[in-house]
C-alpha positions as a printed NumPy array, in Angstrom:
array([[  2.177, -11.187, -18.656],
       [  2.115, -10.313, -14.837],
       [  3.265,  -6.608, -14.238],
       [  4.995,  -6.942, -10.978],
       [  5.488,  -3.123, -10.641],
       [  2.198,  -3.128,  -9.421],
       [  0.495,  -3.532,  -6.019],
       [ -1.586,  -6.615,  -5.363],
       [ -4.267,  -4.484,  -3.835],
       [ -5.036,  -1.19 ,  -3.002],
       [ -7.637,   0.494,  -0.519],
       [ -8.028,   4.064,  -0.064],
       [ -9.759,   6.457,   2.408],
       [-10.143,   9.883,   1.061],
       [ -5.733,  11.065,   0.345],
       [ -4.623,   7.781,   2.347],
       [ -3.785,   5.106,   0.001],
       [ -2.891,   1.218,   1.351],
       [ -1.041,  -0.841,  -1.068],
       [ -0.294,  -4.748,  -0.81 ],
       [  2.274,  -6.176,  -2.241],
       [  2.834,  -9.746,  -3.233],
       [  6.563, -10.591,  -2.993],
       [  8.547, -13.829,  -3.505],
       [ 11.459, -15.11 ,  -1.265],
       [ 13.335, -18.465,  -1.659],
       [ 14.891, -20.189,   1.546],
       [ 18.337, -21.493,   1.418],
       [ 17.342, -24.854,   0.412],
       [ 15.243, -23.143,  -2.945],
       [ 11.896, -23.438,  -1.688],
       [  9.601, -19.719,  -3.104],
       [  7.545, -18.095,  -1.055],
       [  4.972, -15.83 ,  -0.855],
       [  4.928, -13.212,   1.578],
       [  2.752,  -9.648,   1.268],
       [  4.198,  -6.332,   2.556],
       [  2.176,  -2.907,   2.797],
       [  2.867,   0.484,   1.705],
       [  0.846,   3.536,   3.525],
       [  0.793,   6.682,   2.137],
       [ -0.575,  10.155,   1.624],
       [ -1.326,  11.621,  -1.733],
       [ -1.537,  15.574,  -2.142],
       [ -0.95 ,  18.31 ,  -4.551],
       [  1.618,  20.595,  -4.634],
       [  1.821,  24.091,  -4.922],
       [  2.103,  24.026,  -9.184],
       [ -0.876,  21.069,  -8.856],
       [  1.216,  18.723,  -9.343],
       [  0.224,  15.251,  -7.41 ],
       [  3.048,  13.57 ,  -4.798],
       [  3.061,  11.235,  -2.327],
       [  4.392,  10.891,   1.239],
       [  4.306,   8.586,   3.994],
       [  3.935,  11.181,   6.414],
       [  0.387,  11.894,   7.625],
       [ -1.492,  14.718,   9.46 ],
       [ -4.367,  14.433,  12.759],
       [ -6.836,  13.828,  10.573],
       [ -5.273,  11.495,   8.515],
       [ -5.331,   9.272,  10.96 ],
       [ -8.689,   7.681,  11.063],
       [ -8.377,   7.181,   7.49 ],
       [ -5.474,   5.374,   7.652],
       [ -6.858,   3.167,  10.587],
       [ -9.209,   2.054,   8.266],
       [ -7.646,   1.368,   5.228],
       [ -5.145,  -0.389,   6.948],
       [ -8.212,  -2.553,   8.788],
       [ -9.479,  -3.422,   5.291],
       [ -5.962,  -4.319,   4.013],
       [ -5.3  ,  -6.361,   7.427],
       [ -9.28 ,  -8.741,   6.386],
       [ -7.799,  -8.687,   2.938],
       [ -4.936, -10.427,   4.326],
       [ -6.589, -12.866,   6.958],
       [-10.18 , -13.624,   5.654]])
């Protein structure tokens, strides 16, 4: 049973975290489609060490995320 909660892929750089999605559209005639979105985020703990997630990044977040979202873009082409 496919678990569609979950993200097609998933490449990380150190906190950054890129996620592809797989999603399905129909057209108006009922013809599905595939089409992938992507998700970018930072993890991090807060103070009680408890782990969260945002989508906004730092300086030096930012080569990370140039990465992962390089790998996620030859994911998608290649």
């Amino acid at each position: 049973m496919e678990n569609k909660n979950r993200p097609e892929k998933v490449f990380s750089t150190g906190a950054v975290q890129v996620s592809v999605w797989k999603n399905e559209a129909a057209s108006k005639d009922g013809l599905k489609s595939d089409f992938r979105t992507i998700n970018i985020q930072r993890r991090y703990a807060d103070k009680n060490g408890e782990w969260k997630s945002t989508s906004t990044l730092r300086v030096n977040d930012l080569p990370k995320a140039a990465l992962a979202l390089n790998k996620a873009f030859e994911y998608l082409v290649m």
